[in-house]
Amino acid sequence: MRHLVAFAVLMVACGGDPAPADLPAGPPTDTFPSFYGEVPKNVLMISIDTFRKDYMGRYDPSGDRTPTLTGLASSGVALDDHVTCSNWTFAGIACTLLGTYNIDQGFTPKLVADGQVPYPEGSTFLAERLQTMGYYSVLSSTNGWFTPEWGMTQGYDEAFVPYNATAWGAWTEARDTLLGASTDKPWMVHLHLIEPHVPYKAPDAYQVELQGLDPIPYDLEVKDDHYDTTRKVWPDMTDEERELLLQHLDIRYRAEIAYTDDQIYDILVDAQRRGLLDDTLVVVWTDHGEQMFEHGYQSHAYTLHAEENDGIALFWAKNIVPMAWTEPTTAIDIAPTLVELLGGDTEGMTGIPLGQAPLDRARFALAVARTGAVQMVEKEGKKLIFNWSGEAWFFDRTTDPMEVSNLYDAAAPEVLALWEDLVPMVQRAEPIAPEYRVNWPIEALDSQQ
């Protein structure tokens, strides 16, 4: 309740009224999203690592542990049917900031050690586009994949890993860099937050529910121990041991999410006090989700099921016209939406600005990670997942949003229709992931006849 009241206060301070008196009055712009008066010229972008969509209050029937993000979504423009383009950080951030699928660049990031190379030169990321538009930009990333080492920070005037590797630390160091630059240019501050990534270790105050559980002989606050427990120990556990471990994991993960949400609230309050929200568009998105053994694994970079592949995305500003956008969107739509709003050129982007995509569009994802190469297509509520090992899954998300029941039938017309969309994407990915051989189901090839 404290945070709900506090967020309401923040909204008032930030101009919660749809047409705040301290902003230029005027009718809604003809942009999408729309704004009263004018489109804000500055950008505060917050990308959140490993944030599972159905753990955000807006989508969580068990309760709201994210009042800040829920408030931003409710008073801004939330993309309620949104998927990411991969299931791990390097791949998910790259395609989001490019506004194209990675295979459109003839490249895909690989989690396997012998395939780890930087993004190739010649790909134009969001910060570079804004740079050509006269923007000054700062990146503060707490995840090592999103650093100059991996070739994704072109265009940022400053890009660094903060000394204080928390969300608040990322903000304060980026904020001080921005204020110290004394620039008259429009600006973008981009915070990438690794929380709530493994290991889950929020402050004790967020984990009081653990006191009601029996202890476990595993240290989930140490990364290697966490992974060893969920990968090596889990298969030999009894059902009772698994249930107890899942309770510990769930409480710790939700604690991380609540802690991150509180820090975002503090960031917004600080930005407001310093006048940094007055003409600023806040953009929030996630790079991928997190699995809790729903489909055989814990953490991410395994499958492209809902818990790893569904995403969160929203736009908020003091003068935004609030609405819920329920049509299908994907991660590659975020950058072209932003560039178009700010008056830039989206040439070369294959993502589609909000409001312009057909309802029957196919959305794709690709991961070369812990289970080899896996791809996904989702269209009109139907979803096909294919691991190159030869295994395939089909789900009707209109009735089974969390993909519990695999309805794959090789002869079903809906399955064959999705293969028609997915096979060409697999064929495009084959040359850039030669470490893996595609074991084609016969029905996939038949779909191309």
PDB file of N, CA and C in Angstrom, residues 18-63:
ATOM      1  N   PRO A  18      -4.051  14.084 -17.348  1.00  0.00           N
ATOM      2  CA  PRO A  18      -3.763  13.842 -18.767  1.00  0.00           C
ATOM      3  C   PRO A  18      -3.218  15.043 -19.515  1.00  0.00           C
ATOM      4  N   ALA A  19      -3.585  16.261 -19.137  1.00  0.00           N
ATOM      5  CA  ALA A  19      -3.048  17.457 -19.795  1.00  0.00           C
ATOM      6  C   ALA A  19      -2.476  18.381 -18.736  1.00  0.00           C
ATOM      7  N   PRO A  20      -1.270  18.068 -18.187  1.00  0.00           N
ATOM      8  CA  PRO A  20      -0.703  18.833 -17.080  1.00  0.00           C
ATOM      9  C   PRO A  20      -0.554  20.309 -17.414  1.00  0.00           C
ATOM     10  N   ALA A  21      -0.799  21.118 -16.419  1.00  0.00           N
ATOM     11  CA  ALA A  21      -0.773  22.561 -16.633  1.00  0.00           C
ATOM     12  C   ALA A  21       0.626  23.077 -16.914  1.00  0.00           C
ATOM     13  N   ASP A  22       1.661  22.344 -16.436  1.00  0.00           N
ATOM     14  CA  ASP A  22       3.019  22.848 -16.613  1.00  0.00           C
ATOM     15  C   ASP A  22       3.632  22.419 -17.942  1.00  0.00           C
ATOM     16  N   LEU A  23       2.837  21.811 -18.812  1.00  0.00           N
ATOM     17  CA  LEU A  23       3.316  21.414 -20.121  1.00  0.00           C
ATOM     18  C   LEU A  23       2.536  22.168 -21.197  1.00  0.00           C
ATOM     19  N   PRO A  24       3.097  22.264 -22.401  1.00  0.00           N
ATOM     20  CA  PRO A  24       2.370  22.965 -23.461  1.00  0.00           C
ATOM     21  C   PRO A  24       0.988  22.356 -23.673  1.00  0.00           C
ATOM     22  N   ALA A  25      -0.022  23.192 -23.604  1.00  0.00           N
ATOM     23  CA  ALA A  25      -1.382  22.690 -23.830  1.00  0.00           C
ATOM     24  C   ALA A  25      -1.588  22.445 -25.315  1.00  0.00           C
ATOM     25  N   GLY A  26      -2.479  21.549 -25.619  1.00  0.00           N
ATOM     26  CA  GLY A  26      -2.762  21.304 -27.019  1.00  0.00           C
ATOM     27  C   GLY A  26      -3.465  19.995 -27.208  1.00  0.00           C
ATOM     28  N   PRO A  27      -4.009  19.769 -28.371  1.00  0.00           N
ATOM     29  CA  PRO A  27      -4.693  18.515 -28.655  1.00  0.00           C
ATOM     30  C   PRO A  27      -3.684  17.379 -28.779  1.00  0.00           C
ATOM     31  N   PRO A  28      -4.156  16.149 -28.758  1.00  0.00           N
ATOM     32  CA  PRO A  28      -3.250  15.009 -28.943  1.00  0.00           C
ATOM     33  C   PRO A  28      -2.527  15.073 -30.281  1.00  0.00           C
ATOM     34  N   THR A  29      -1.269  14.697 -30.279  1.00  0.00           N
ATOM     35  CA  THR A  29      -0.507  14.631 -31.524  1.00  0.00           C
ATOM     36  C   THR A  29      -1.054  13.499 -32.386  1.00  0.00           C
ATOM     37  N   ASP A  30      -0.749  13.535 -33.676  1.00  0.00           N
ATOM     38  CA  ASP A  30      -1.201  12.472 -34.575  1.00  0.00           C
ATOM     39  C   ASP A  30      -0.182  11.345 -34.658  1.00  0.00           C
ATOM     40  N   THR A  31       0.679  11.240 -33.639  1.00  0.00           N
ATOM     41  CA  THR A  31       1.654  10.163 -33.562  1.00  0.00           C
ATOM     42  C   THR A  31       1.052   8.982 -32.810  1.00  0.00           C
ATOM     43  N   PHE A  32       1.792   7.868 -32.806  1.00  0.00           N
ATOM     44  CA  PHE A  32       1.387   6.734 -31.991  1.00  0.00           C
ATOM     45  C   PHE A  32       2.621   6.151 -31.317  1.00  0.00           C
ATOM     46  N   PRO A  33       2.678   6.184 -29.971  1.00  0.00           N
ATOM     47  CA  PRO A  33       1.702   6.764 -29.052  1.00  0.00           C
ATOM     48  C   PRO A  33       1.471   8.252 -29.303  1.00  0.00           C
ATOM     49  N   SER A  34       0.374   8.748 -28.723  1.00  0.00           N
ATOM     50  CA  SER A  34       0.000  10.152 -28.872  1.00  0.00           C
ATOM     51  C   SER A  34       0.293  10.911 -27.579  1.00  0.00           C
ATOM     52  N   PHE A  35       0.528  12.219 -27.727  1.00  0.00           N
ATOM     53  CA  PHE A  35       0.879  13.056 -26.581  1.00  0.00           C
ATOM     54  C   PHE A  35       0.089  14.358 -26.647  1.00  0.00           C
ATOM     55  N   TYR A  36      -0.304  14.867 -25.487  1.00  0.00           N
ATOM     56  CA  TYR A  36      -0.959  16.165 -25.435  1.00  0.00           C
ATOM     57  C   TYR A  36       0.088  17.253 -25.670  1.00  0.00           C
ATOM     58  N   GLY A  37      -0.105  18.045 -26.693  1.00  0.00           N
ATOM     59  CA  GLY A  37       0.824  19.131 -26.995  1.00  0.00           C
ATOM     60  C   GLY A  37       1.887  18.696 -27.966  1.00  0.00           C
ATOM     61  N   GLU A  38       2.996  18.136 -27.457  1.00  0.00           N
ATOM     62  CA  GLU A  38       4.121  17.771 -28.309  1.00  0.00           C
ATOM     63  C   GLU A  38       4.712  16.438 -27.870  1.00  0.00           C
ATOM     64  N   VAL A  39       5.409  15.788 -28.780  1.00  0.00           N
ATOM     65  CA  VAL A  39       6.153  14.577 -28.451  1.00  0.00           C
ATOM     66  C   VAL A  39       7.369  14.981 -27.609  1.00  0.00           C
ATOM     67  N   PRO A  40       7.602  14.341 -26.462  1.00  0.00           N
ATOM     68  CA  PRO A  40       8.797  14.668 -25.675  1.00  0.00           C
ATOM     69  C   PRO A  40      10.059  14.473 -26.508  1.00  0.00           C
ATOM     70  N   LYS A  41      11.078  15.273 -26.235  1.00  0.00           N
ATOM     71  CA  LYS A  41      12.276  15.191 -27.061  1.00  0.00           C
ATOM     72  C   LYS A  41      13.376  14.331 -26.452  1.00  0.00           C
ATOM     73  N   ASN A  42      13.366  14.125 -25.119  1.00  0.00           N
ATOM     74  CA  ASN A  42      14.393  13.323 -24.456  1.00  0.00           C
ATOM     75  C   ASN A  42      13.873  11.921 -24.174  1.00  0.00           C
ATOM     76  N   VAL A  43      14.796  10.999 -23.901  1.00  0.00           N
ATOM     77  CA  VAL A  43      14.421   9.600 -23.684  1.00  0.00           C
ATOM     78  C   VAL A  43      15.143   9.057 -22.453  1.00  0.00           C
ATOM     79  N   LEU A  44      14.379   8.477 -21.550  1.00  0.00           N
ATOM     80  CA  LEU A  44      14.929   7.670 -20.466  1.00  0.00           C
ATOM     81  C   LEU A  44      14.504   6.238 -20.754  1.00  0.00           C
ATOM     82  N   MET A  45      15.449   5.419 -21.182  1.00  0.00           N
ATOM     83  CA  MET A  45      15.147   4.034 -21.535  1.00  0.00           C
ATOM     84  C   MET A  45      15.644   3.110 -20.432  1.00  0.00           C
ATOM     85  N   ILE A  46      14.778   2.232 -19.971  1.00  0.00           N
ATOM     86  CA  ILE A  46      15.141   1.260 -18.932  1.00  0.00           C
ATOM     87  C   ILE A  46      14.846  -0.123 -19.475  1.00  0.00           C
ATOM     88  N   SER A  47      15.895  -0.875 -19.743  1.00  0.00           N
ATOM     89  CA  SER A  47      15.723  -2.267 -20.161  1.00  0.00           C
ATOM     90  C   SER A  47      16.079  -3.164 -18.986  1.00  0.00           C
ATOM     91  N   ILE A  48      15.231  -4.155 -18.745  1.00  0.00           N
ATOM     92  CA  ILE A  48      15.367  -4.990 -17.558  1.00  0.00           C
ATOM     93  C   ILE A  48      15.646  -6.423 -17.980  1.00  0.00           C
ATOM     94  N   ASP A  49      16.679  -6.982 -17.407  1.00  0.00           N
ATOM     95  CA  ASP A  49      17.127  -8.324 -17.721  1.00  0.00           C
ATOM     96  C   ASP A  49      16.273  -9.370 -16.999  1.00  0.00           C
ATOM     97  N   THR A  50      15.975 -10.481 -17.674  1.00  0.00           N
ATOM     98  CA  THR A  50      15.481 -11.678 -16.980  1.00  0.00           C
ATOM     99  C   THR A  50      14.189 -11.429 -16.212  1.00  0.00           C
ATOM    100  N   PHE A  51      13.330 -10.578 -16.707  1.00  0.00           N
ATOM    101  CA  PHE A  51      12.094 -10.218 -16.012  1.00  0.00           C
ATOM    102  C   PHE A  51      10.936 -10.968 -16.654  1.00  0.00           C
ATOM    103  N   ARG A  52      10.357 -11.865 -15.904  1.00  0.00           N
ATOM    104  CA  ARG A  52       9.272 -12.701 -16.405  1.00  0.00           C
ATOM    105  C   ARG A  52       7.959 -11.921 -16.414  1.00  0.00           C
ATOM    106  N   LYS A  53       7.284 -11.927 -17.546  1.00  0.00           N
ATOM    107  CA  LYS A  53       6.126 -11.060 -17.735  1.00  0.00           C
ATOM    108  C   LYS A  53       5.028 -11.303 -16.710  1.00  0.00           C
ATOM    109  N   ASP A  54       4.687 -12.573 -16.450  1.00  0.00           N
ATOM    110  CA  ASP A  54       3.553 -12.835 -15.574  1.00  0.00           C
ATOM    111  C   ASP A  54       3.889 -12.647 -14.095  1.00  0.00           C
ATOM    112  N   TYR A  55       5.066 -12.106 -13.795  1.00  0.00           N
ATOM    113  CA  TYR A  55       5.407 -11.713 -12.427  1.00  0.00           C
ATOM    114  C   TYR A  55       5.260 -10.207 -12.239  1.00  0.00           C
ATOM    115  N   MET A  56       4.899  -9.480 -13.299  1.00  0.00           N
ATOM    116  CA  MET A  56       4.590  -8.057 -13.188  1.00  0.00           C
ATOM    117  C   MET A  56       3.131  -7.915 -12.786  1.00  0.00           C
ATOM    118  N   GLY A  57       2.848  -6.990 -11.893  1.00  0.00           N
ATOM    119  CA  GLY A  57       1.516  -6.856 -11.332  1.00  0.00           C
ATOM    120  C   GLY A  57       0.410  -6.757 -12.357  1.00  0.00           C
ATOM    121  N   ARG A  58       0.660  -6.093 -13.470  1.00  0.00           N
ATOM    122  CA  ARG A  58      -0.373  -5.939 -14.498  1.00  0.00           C
ATOM    123  C   ARG A  58      -0.833  -7.288 -15.040  1.00  0.00           C
ATOM    124  N   TYR A  59       0.052  -8.274 -15.009  1.00  0.00           N
ATOM    125  CA  TYR A  59      -0.254  -9.575 -15.598  1.00  0.00           C
ATOM    126  C   TYR A  59      -0.240 -10.708 -14.566  1.00  0.00           C
ATOM    127  N   ASP A  60      -0.135 -10.359 -13.293  1.00  0.00           N
ATOM    128  CA  ASP A  60       0.035 -11.354 -12.229  1.00  0.00           C
ATOM    129  C   ASP A  60      -1.218 -11.445 -11.370  1.00  0.00           C
ATOM    130  N   PRO A  61      -2.000 -12.490 -11.507  1.00  0.00           N
ATOM    131  CA  PRO A  61      -3.232 -12.593 -10.717  1.00  0.00           C
ATOM    132  C   PRO A  61      -2.994 -12.828  -9.232  1.00  0.00           C
ATOM    133  N   SER A  62      -1.740 -13.184  -8.854  1.00  0.00           N
ATOM    134  CA  SER A  62      -1.465 -13.480  -7.449  1.00  0.00           C
ATOM    135  C   SER A  62      -1.191 -12.234  -6.617  1.00  0.00           C
ATOM    136  N   GLY A  63      -1.036 -11.083  -7.256  1.00  0.00           N
ATOM    137  CA  GLY A  63      -0.791  -9.865  -6.492  1.00  0.00           C
ATOM    138  C   GLY A  63       0.218  -8.969  -7.175  1.00  0.00           C
TER     139      GLY A  63
END
